[in-house]
PDB file of C-alpha atoms and ligand atoms in Angstrom:
ATOM      1  CA  UNK H 513       0.033   0.117   0.390  1.00 45.00           C
ATOM      2  CA  UNK H 514       1.647   3.392  -0.529  1.00 44.00           C
ATOM      3  CA  UNK H 515       0.754   5.888   0.994  1.00 48.00           C
ATOM      4  CA  UNK H 516      -2.034   7.747   0.883  1.00 37.00           C
ATOM      5  CA  UNK H 517      -4.227   4.789   1.135  1.00 37.00           C
ATOM      6  CA  UNK H 518      -5.806   4.528   4.526  1.00 33.00           C
ATOM      7  CA  UNK H 519      -5.494   1.871   7.349  1.00 35.00           C
ATOM      8  CA  UNK H 520      -2.998  -0.841   8.499  1.00 36.00           C
ATOM      9  CA  UNK H 521      -2.983  -3.050   5.303  1.00 36.00           C
ATOM     10  CA  UNK H 522      -0.216  -5.744   3.807  1.00 40.00           C
ATOM     11  CA  UNK H 523       1.302  -3.742   0.687  1.00 42.00           C
ATOM     12  CA  UNK H 524       0.233  -5.240  -2.513  1.00 36.00           C
ATOM     13  CA  UNK H 525       2.553  -6.000  -5.409  1.00 34.00           C
ATOM     14  CA  UNK H 526       0.405  -5.946  -8.581  1.00 34.00           C
ATOM     15  CA  UNK H 527       2.712  -5.650 -10.889  1.00 33.00           C
ATOM     16  CA  UNK H 528       2.905  -3.229 -12.779  1.00 35.00           C
ATOM     17  CA  UNK H 529       5.588  -0.942 -12.650  1.00 36.00           C
ATOM     18  CA  UNK H 530       6.519   0.778  -9.028  1.00 44.00           C
ATOM     19  CA  UNK H 531       7.649   4.750 -10.181  1.00 53.00           C
ATOM     20  CA  UNK H 532       8.525   7.185  -7.486  1.00 62.00           C
ATOM     21  CA  UNK H 533       5.440   9.014  -8.143  1.00 57.00           C
ATOM     22  CA  UNK H 534       3.184   6.112  -8.357  1.00 61.00           C
ATOM     23  CA  UNK H 535       4.147   5.724  -5.275  1.00 66.00           C
ATOM     24  CA  UNK H 536       3.237   9.844  -3.817  1.00 67.00           C
ATOM     25  CA  UNK H 537       6.921  10.061  -3.727  1.00 72.00           C
ATOM     26  CA  UNK H 538       8.447  13.921  -6.004  1.00 74.00           C
ATOM     27  CA  UNK H 539      10.996  12.272  -7.986  1.00 71.00           C
ATOM     28  CA  UNK H 540      13.525  15.258  -7.462  1.00 73.00           C
ATOM     29  CA  UNK H 541      14.717  13.366  -4.201  1.00 81.00           C
ATOM     30  CA  UNK H 542      17.998  12.275  -4.363  1.00 83.00           C
ATOM     31  CA  UNK H 543      16.719   8.159  -2.693  1.00 89.00           C
ATOM     32  CA  UNK H 544      19.848   6.439  -2.560  1.00 91.00           C
ATOM     33  CA  UNK H 545      19.361   4.970   1.182  1.00 96.00           C
ATOM     34  CA  UNK H 546      16.229   2.790   2.523  1.00 97.00           C
ATOM     35  CA  UNK H 547      14.495   3.359   5.862  1.00 98.00           C
ATOM     36  CA  UNK H 548      12.683   1.973   8.679  1.00 98.00           C
ATOM     37  CA  UNK H 549      10.996   2.880  10.997  1.00 98.00           C
ATOM     38  CA  UNK H 550       8.531   2.027  13.272  1.00 96.00           C
ATOM     39  CA  UNK H 551       7.710   1.436  16.435  1.00 95.00           C
ATOM     40  CA  UNK H 552       9.595  -1.701  19.070  1.00 94.00           C
ATOM     41  CA  UNK H 553       9.001  -4.667  17.486  1.00 92.00           C
ATOM     42  CA  UNK H 554       7.993  -4.483  14.650  1.00 95.00           C
ATOM     43  CA  UNK H 555      10.702  -6.001  13.675  1.00 94.00           C
ATOM     44  CA  UNK H 556      12.948  -3.349  12.053  1.00 97.00           C
ATOM     45  CA  UNK H 557      15.907  -4.520  12.916  1.00 96.00           C
ATOM     46  CA  UNK H 558      15.363  -8.410  11.805  1.00 96.00           C
ATOM     47  CA  UNK H 559      13.980  -7.308   8.209  1.00 97.00           C
ATOM     48  CA  UNK H 560      16.445  -4.572   7.691  1.00 98.00           C
ATOM     49  CA  UNK H 561      18.904  -7.139   7.887  1.00 98.00           C
ATOM     50  CA  UNK H 562      17.651  -9.372   5.142  1.00 98.00           C
ATOM     51  CA  UNK H 563      16.308  -6.700   2.991  1.00 98.00           C
ATOM     52  CA  UNK H 564      20.394  -5.906   2.724  1.00 98.00           C
ATOM     53  CA  UNK H 565      21.295  -8.912   1.843  1.00 97.00           C
ATOM     54  CA  UNK H 566      18.810  -7.564  -0.741  1.00 96.00           C
ATOM     55  CA  UNK H 567      19.813  -5.932  -1.888  1.00 97.00           C
ATOM     56  CA  UNK H 568      22.978  -5.365  -1.462  1.00 97.00           C
ATOM     57  CA  UNK H 569      22.947  -2.958   0.740  1.00 98.00           C
ATOM     58  CA  UNK H 570      25.300  -1.940   4.179  1.00 98.00           C
ATOM     59  CA  UNK H 571      22.895  -2.000   7.294  1.00 98.00           C
ATOM     60  CA  UNK H 572      22.989  -0.066  10.681  1.00 98.00           C
ATOM     61  CA  UNK H 573      20.001   0.983  13.067  1.00 97.00           C
ATOM     62  CA  UNK H 574      20.912   3.950  14.369  1.00 97.00           C
ATOM     63  CA  UNK H 575      20.954   2.740  18.641  1.00 96.00           C
ATOM     64  CA  UNK H 576      23.807  -0.279  18.043  1.00 96.00           C
ATOM     65  CA  UNK H 577      25.438   3.599  15.939  1.00 97.00           C
ATOM     66  CA  UNK H 578      24.353   5.252  19.334  1.00 97.00           C
ATOM     67  CA  UNK H 579      25.963   1.897  21.532  1.00 97.00           C
ATOM     68  CA  UNK H 580      28.760   1.714  19.428  1.00 96.00           C
ATOM     69  CA  UNK H 581      29.574   5.841  19.343  1.00 96.00           C
ATOM     70  CA  UNK H 582      28.626   6.057  23.005  1.00 96.00           C
ATOM     71  CA  UNK H 583      30.670   2.378  24.655  1.00 97.00           C
ATOM     72  CA  UNK H 584      27.051   2.264  26.581  1.00 96.00           C
ATOM     73  CA  UNK H 585      24.049   0.312  26.331  1.00 95.00           C
ATOM     74  CA  UNK H 586      20.986   2.776  25.407  1.00 95.00           C
ATOM     75  CA  UNK H 587      19.794   1.950  28.939  1.00 93.00           C
ATOM     76  CA  UNK H 588      22.552   2.964  30.447  1.00 95.00           C
ATOM     77  CA  UNK H 589      21.795   6.602  28.689  1.00 96.00           C
ATOM     78  CA  UNK H 590      18.163   6.782  29.746  1.00 95.00           C
ATOM     79  CA  UNK H 591      18.635   5.823  33.226  1.00 94.00           C
ATOM     80  CA  UNK H 592      21.810   8.561  33.255  1.00 96.00           C
ATOM     81  CA  UNK H 593      20.420  11.464  31.166  1.00 97.00           C
ATOM     82  CA  UNK H 594      17.270  11.125  30.039  1.00 96.00           C
ATOM     83  CA  UNK H 595      15.749  10.542  26.878  1.00 95.00           C
ATOM     84  CA  UNK H 596      15.746  13.852  25.939  1.00 97.00           C
ATOM     85  CA  UNK H 597      19.780  13.635  26.057  1.00 97.00           C
ATOM     86  CA  UNK H 598      18.852  10.280  23.866  1.00 97.00           C
ATOM     87  CA  UNK H 599      17.006  12.069  21.337  1.00 97.00           C
ATOM     88  CA  UNK H 600      19.853  14.634  20.980  1.00 97.00           C
ATOM     89  CA  UNK H 601      22.406  11.215  20.481  1.00 97.00           C
ATOM     90  CA  UNK H 602      20.043  10.041  17.611  1.00 96.00           C
ATOM     91  CA  UNK H 603      19.811  13.117  15.790  1.00 96.00           C
ATOM     92  CA  UNK H 604      23.328  13.415  15.374  1.00 95.00           C
ATOM     93  CA  UNK H 605      23.361   9.968  14.873  1.00 95.00           C
ATOM     94  CA  UNK H 606      21.107  10.867  11.902  1.00 95.00           C
ATOM     95  CA  UNK H 607      22.787  13.281  10.513  1.00 93.00           C
ATOM     96  CA  UNK H 608      25.709  11.482   9.662  1.00 89.00           C
ATOM     97  CA  UNK H 609      24.098   8.910   6.935  1.00 95.00           C
ATOM     98  CA  UNK H 610      22.378  10.791   4.669  1.00 89.00           C
ATOM     99  CA  UNK H 611      26.376  11.456   3.025  1.00 91.00           C
ATOM    100  CA  UNK H 612      26.457   7.452   3.077  1.00 94.00           C
ATOM    101  CA  UNK H 613      24.720   5.286   0.097  1.00 95.00           C
ATOM    102  CA  UNK H 614      23.185   1.825  -0.535  1.00 96.00           C
ATOM    103  CA  UNK H 615      22.615   1.307   3.956  1.00 98.00           C
ATOM    104  CA  UNK H 616      19.425  -0.084   5.092  1.00 98.00           C
ATOM    105  CA  UNK H 617      18.618   2.436   8.375  1.00 98.00           C
ATOM    106  CA  UNK H 618      16.615   0.332  11.205  1.00 98.00           C
ATOM    107  CA  UNK H 619      15.495   3.708  12.909  1.00 98.00           C
ATOM    108  CA  UNK H 620      15.062   3.138  16.410  1.00 97.00           C
ATOM    109  CA  UNK H 621      11.481   3.448  17.370  1.00 96.00           C
ATOM    110  CA  UNK H 622      10.688   7.241  18.131  1.00 96.00           C
ATOM    111  CA  UNK H 623      12.971   8.746  16.214  1.00 97.00           C
ATOM    112  CA  UNK H 624      10.316   9.047  13.153  1.00 94.00           C
ATOM    113  CA  UNK H 625       8.090  10.517  16.384  1.00 93.00           C
ATOM    114  CA  UNK H 626       9.783  13.416  15.378  1.00 94.00           C
ATOM    115  CA  UNK H 627       9.126  15.557  12.365  1.00 92.00           C
ATOM    116  CA  UNK H 628      12.634  16.982  12.331  1.00 94.00           C
ATOM    117  CA  UNK H 629      14.108  13.183  10.713  1.00 96.00           C
ATOM    118  CA  UNK H 630      11.482  12.043   9.479  1.00 95.00           C
ATOM    119  CA  UNK H 631      12.851  14.984   6.717  1.00 93.00           C
ATOM    120  CA  UNK H 632      16.151  14.535   7.622  1.00 94.00           C
ATOM    121  CA  UNK H 633      15.835  11.344   6.208  1.00 96.00           C
ATOM    122  CA  UNK H 634      13.528  11.300   3.369  1.00 94.00           C
ATOM    123  CA  UNK H 635      15.763  13.918   1.993  1.00 92.00           C
ATOM    124  CA  UNK H 636      18.081  10.420   1.332  1.00 94.00           C
ATOM    125  CA  UNK H 637      15.993   7.580   1.765  1.00 95.00           C
ATOM    126  CA  UNK H 638      12.278   5.307   0.325  1.00 95.00           C
ATOM    127  CA  UNK H 639      10.948   5.470   3.644  1.00 96.00           C
ATOM    128  CA  UNK H 640       9.182   2.603   4.701  1.00 96.00           C
ATOM    129  CA  UNK H 641       6.778   2.008   7.879  1.00 96.00           C
ATOM    130  CA  UNK H 642       6.518  -1.692   9.671  1.00 96.00           C
ATOM    131  CA  UNK H 643       3.219  -1.843  10.973  1.00 95.00           C
ATOM    132  CA  UNK H 644       1.714  -3.835  13.776  1.00 94.00           C
ATOM    133  CA  UNK H 645      -1.215  -3.378  16.743  1.00 94.00           C
ATOM    134  CA  UNK H 646      -0.553  -3.504  20.026  1.00 95.00           C
ATOM    135  CA  UNK H 647      -1.206  -6.633  21.404  1.00 94.00           C
ATOM    136  CA  UNK H 648       1.596  -7.559  18.637  1.00 94.00           C
ATOM    137  CA  UNK H 649       3.800  -5.179  19.988  1.00 94.00           C
ATOM    138  CA  UNK H 650       3.364  -6.621  23.381  1.00 93.00           C
ATOM    139  CA  UNK H 651       4.513 -10.315  22.626  1.00 91.00           C
ATOM    140  CA  UNK H 652       7.210  -9.396  20.907  1.00 89.00           C
ATOM    141  CA  UNK H 653       8.736  -7.276  24.098  1.00 87.00           C
ATOM    142  CA  UNK H 654       7.263  -8.829  26.935  1.00 85.00           C
ATOM    143  CA  UNK H 655       9.752 -10.787  27.431  1.00 81.00           C
ATOM    144  CA  UNK H 656      13.076  -8.395  26.545  1.00 81.00           C
ATOM    145  CA  UNK H 657      14.269  -5.529  28.447  1.00 78.00           C
ATOM    146  CA  UNK H 658      16.328  -3.171  27.476  1.00 81.00           C
ATOM    147  CA  UNK H 659      13.481  -0.837  27.073  1.00 84.00           C
ATOM    148  CA  UNK H 660      13.145   1.309  29.090  1.00 82.00           C
ATOM    149  CA  UNK H 661      10.580   2.992  28.146  1.00 85.00           C
ATOM    150  CA  UNK H 662       8.216  -0.191  28.481  1.00 82.00           C
ATOM    151  CA  UNK H 663       9.613  -1.279  31.437  1.00 84.00           C
ATOM    152  CA  UNK H 664       6.809  -0.238  33.571  1.00 84.00           C
ATOM    153  CA  UNK H 665       3.726  -1.660  35.243  1.00 86.00           C
ATOM    154  CA  UNK H 666       1.601  -1.348  31.664  1.00 90.00           C
ATOM    155  CA  UNK H 667       3.124  -1.964  28.698  1.00 92.00           C
ATOM    156  CA  UNK H 668       0.722  -2.664  26.860  1.00 94.00           C
ATOM    157  CA  UNK H 669      -1.195   0.954  27.941  1.00 94.00           C
ATOM    158  CA  UNK H 670       2.716   2.232  27.094  1.00 94.00           C
ATOM    159  CA  UNK H 671       2.003   1.009  23.792  1.00 95.00           C
ATOM    160  CA  UNK H 672      -1.044   2.738  22.594  1.00 97.00           C
ATOM    161  CA  UNK H 673      -0.063   4.853  23.759  1.00 96.00           C
ATOM    162  CA  UNK H 674       3.102   6.382  22.207  1.00 96.00           C
ATOM    163  CA  UNK H 675       1.886   4.646  19.511  1.00 96.00           C
ATOM    164  CA  UNK H 676      -1.573   6.819  18.997  1.00 95.00           C
ATOM    165  CA  UNK H 677       0.799  10.163  19.935  1.00 96.00           C
ATOM    166  CA  UNK H 678       3.092   8.576  17.394  1.00 96.00           C
ATOM    167  CA  UNK H 679       1.577   7.782  14.482  1.00 95.00           C
ATOM    168  CA  UNK H 680       0.433  11.286  12.790  1.00 94.00           C
ATOM    169  CA  UNK H 681       4.773  10.647  11.675  1.00 95.00           C
ATOM    170  CA  UNK H 682       5.179   7.333  10.869  1.00 95.00           C
ATOM    171  CA  UNK H 683       2.433   8.661   8.393  1.00 94.00           C
ATOM    172  CA  UNK H 684       4.365  10.680   6.840  1.00 93.00           C
ATOM    173  CA  UNK H 685       6.504   7.476   5.899  1.00 94.00           C
ATOM    174  CA  UNK H 686       6.094   6.659   2.370  1.00 92.00           C
ATOM    175  CA  UNK H 687       5.265   3.290   1.845  1.00 93.00           C
ATOM    176  CA  UNK H 688       2.800   0.907   4.519  1.00 93.00           C
ATOM    177  CA  UNK H 689       3.650  -2.807   5.634  1.00 93.00           C
ATOM    178  CA  UNK H 690       1.835  -4.534   7.254  1.00 93.00           C
ATOM    179  CA  UNK H 691       4.516  -6.268   9.172  1.00 90.00           C
ATOM    180  CA  UNK H 692       2.145  -8.302  12.225  1.00 85.00           C
ATOM    181  CA  UNK H 693       1.784 -12.264  11.469  1.00 83.00           C
ATOM    182  CA  UNK H 694       3.950 -12.475   8.106  1.00 88.00           C
ATOM    183  CA  UNK H 695       7.920 -13.493   8.196  1.00 93.00           C
ATOM    184  CA  UNK H 696      10.683 -11.607   8.192  1.00 95.00           C
ATOM    185  CA  UNK H 697      11.820 -12.762   5.210  1.00 95.00           C
ATOM    186  CA  UNK H 698       8.853 -12.202   3.684  1.00 95.00           C
ATOM    187  CA  UNK H 699       8.476  -9.150   4.595  1.00 95.00           C
ATOM    188  CA  UNK H 700      11.956  -7.548   3.708  1.00 97.00           C
ATOM    189  CA  UNK H 701      11.547  -9.273   0.516  1.00 96.00           C
ATOM    190  CA  UNK H 702       8.367  -6.769   0.040  1.00 95.00           C
ATOM    191  CA  UNK H 703      10.124  -3.921   0.900  1.00 96.00           C
ATOM    192  CA  UNK H 704      13.651  -5.039  -1.380  1.00 96.00           C
ATOM    193  CA  UNK H 705      11.411  -5.383  -4.095  1.00 93.00           C
ATOM    194  CA  UNK H 706       9.389  -2.089  -4.072  1.00 91.00           C
ATOM    195  CA  UNK H 707      12.133  -0.953  -3.158  1.00 93.00           C
ATOM    196  CA  UNK H 708      13.807  -1.529  -6.526  1.00 91.00           C
ATOM    197  CA  UNK H 709      10.585  -0.573  -8.315  1.00 86.00           C
ATOM    198  CA  UNK H 710      10.181   2.741  -6.913  1.00 84.00           C
ATOM    199  CA  UNK H 711      13.935   3.994  -7.481  1.00 79.00           C
ATOM    200  CA  UNK H 712      12.951   2.476 -11.382  1.00 72.00           C
ATOM    201  CA  UNK H 713      12.956   5.666 -13.925  1.00 52.00           C
TER     202      UNK H 713
HETATM  203  C1  S3P C  59      12.543   3.220  21.376  1.00 84.52           C
HETATM  204  C2  S3P C  59      13.302   2.731  21.247  1.00 84.52           C
HETATM  205  C3  S3P C  59      14.372   2.113  21.189  1.00 84.52           C
HETATM  206  C4  S3P C  59      15.179   2.546  21.882  1.00 84.52           C
HETATM  207  C5  S3P C  59      14.936   3.283  21.951  1.00 84.52           C
HETATM  208  C6  S3P C  59      13.933   4.229  23.024  1.00 84.52           C
HETATM  209  C7  S3P C  59      11.718   4.318  21.027  1.00 84.52           C
HETATM  210  O1  S3P C  59      14.750   1.403  19.892  1.00 84.52           O
HETATM  211  O2  S3P C  59      15.531   4.165  19.937  1.00 84.52           O
HETATM  212  O3  S3P C  59      14.809   2.218  23.935  1.00 84.52           O
HETATM  213  O4  S3P C  59      11.204   5.281  21.802  1.00 84.52           O
HETATM  214  O5  S3P C  59      10.624   3.559  20.630  1.00 84.52           O
HETATM  215  P1  S3P C  59      13.986   0.048  18.373  1.00 84.52           P
HETATM  216  O6  S3P C  59      12.455   0.884  17.942  1.00 84.52           O
HETATM  217  O7  S3P C  59      14.438  -0.831  18.412  1.00 84.52           O
HETATM  218  O8  S3P C  59      13.424  -0.444  19.426  1.00 84.52           O
END
């Protein structure tokens, strides 16, 4: 489903040529990377790695980049410096990616919630929003402890609230893809295919 069609339906590959304009993308944009945005637990890193393999692109995960640069975990950054400081680190990480080419970028779940960050990503990347329901997200994240924002007493309520707040920003992505109930490899194949088709001009 291209941006503009509503809801969380799966995107459909219809066999015809996908052009950037077909996707509602300004063809003047200089797209040389692919970005995956969306909530925690929607599979951005897992799927992103497979997409990168398909396209023979490099892969970067913004959380991983921050952890590597600072030599500290995301949980530690949140605990010692708070979320606002983490968001600044995210912005710095993002700023360094635009000059790179042939990169699949898995963006931390809150990164694209900032409209300026989404703009920055869209300057060089075709942006895919991975969509999943709050229940699926909870199922995926509930045994994990590395996401400080979901460590409270009612993670489902937190997921719902954050998703509702972030959805308008996620909707600025170029393509929406449901990743909830499908195998990562299948979703990755579809993303790689759409990316290649969209770039044919
Ligand atoms: C966050 C998502 C996390 C990580 C941090 C904050 C968020 O990344 O950046 O815990 O605000 O949604 P993932 O989406 O890769 O889990």
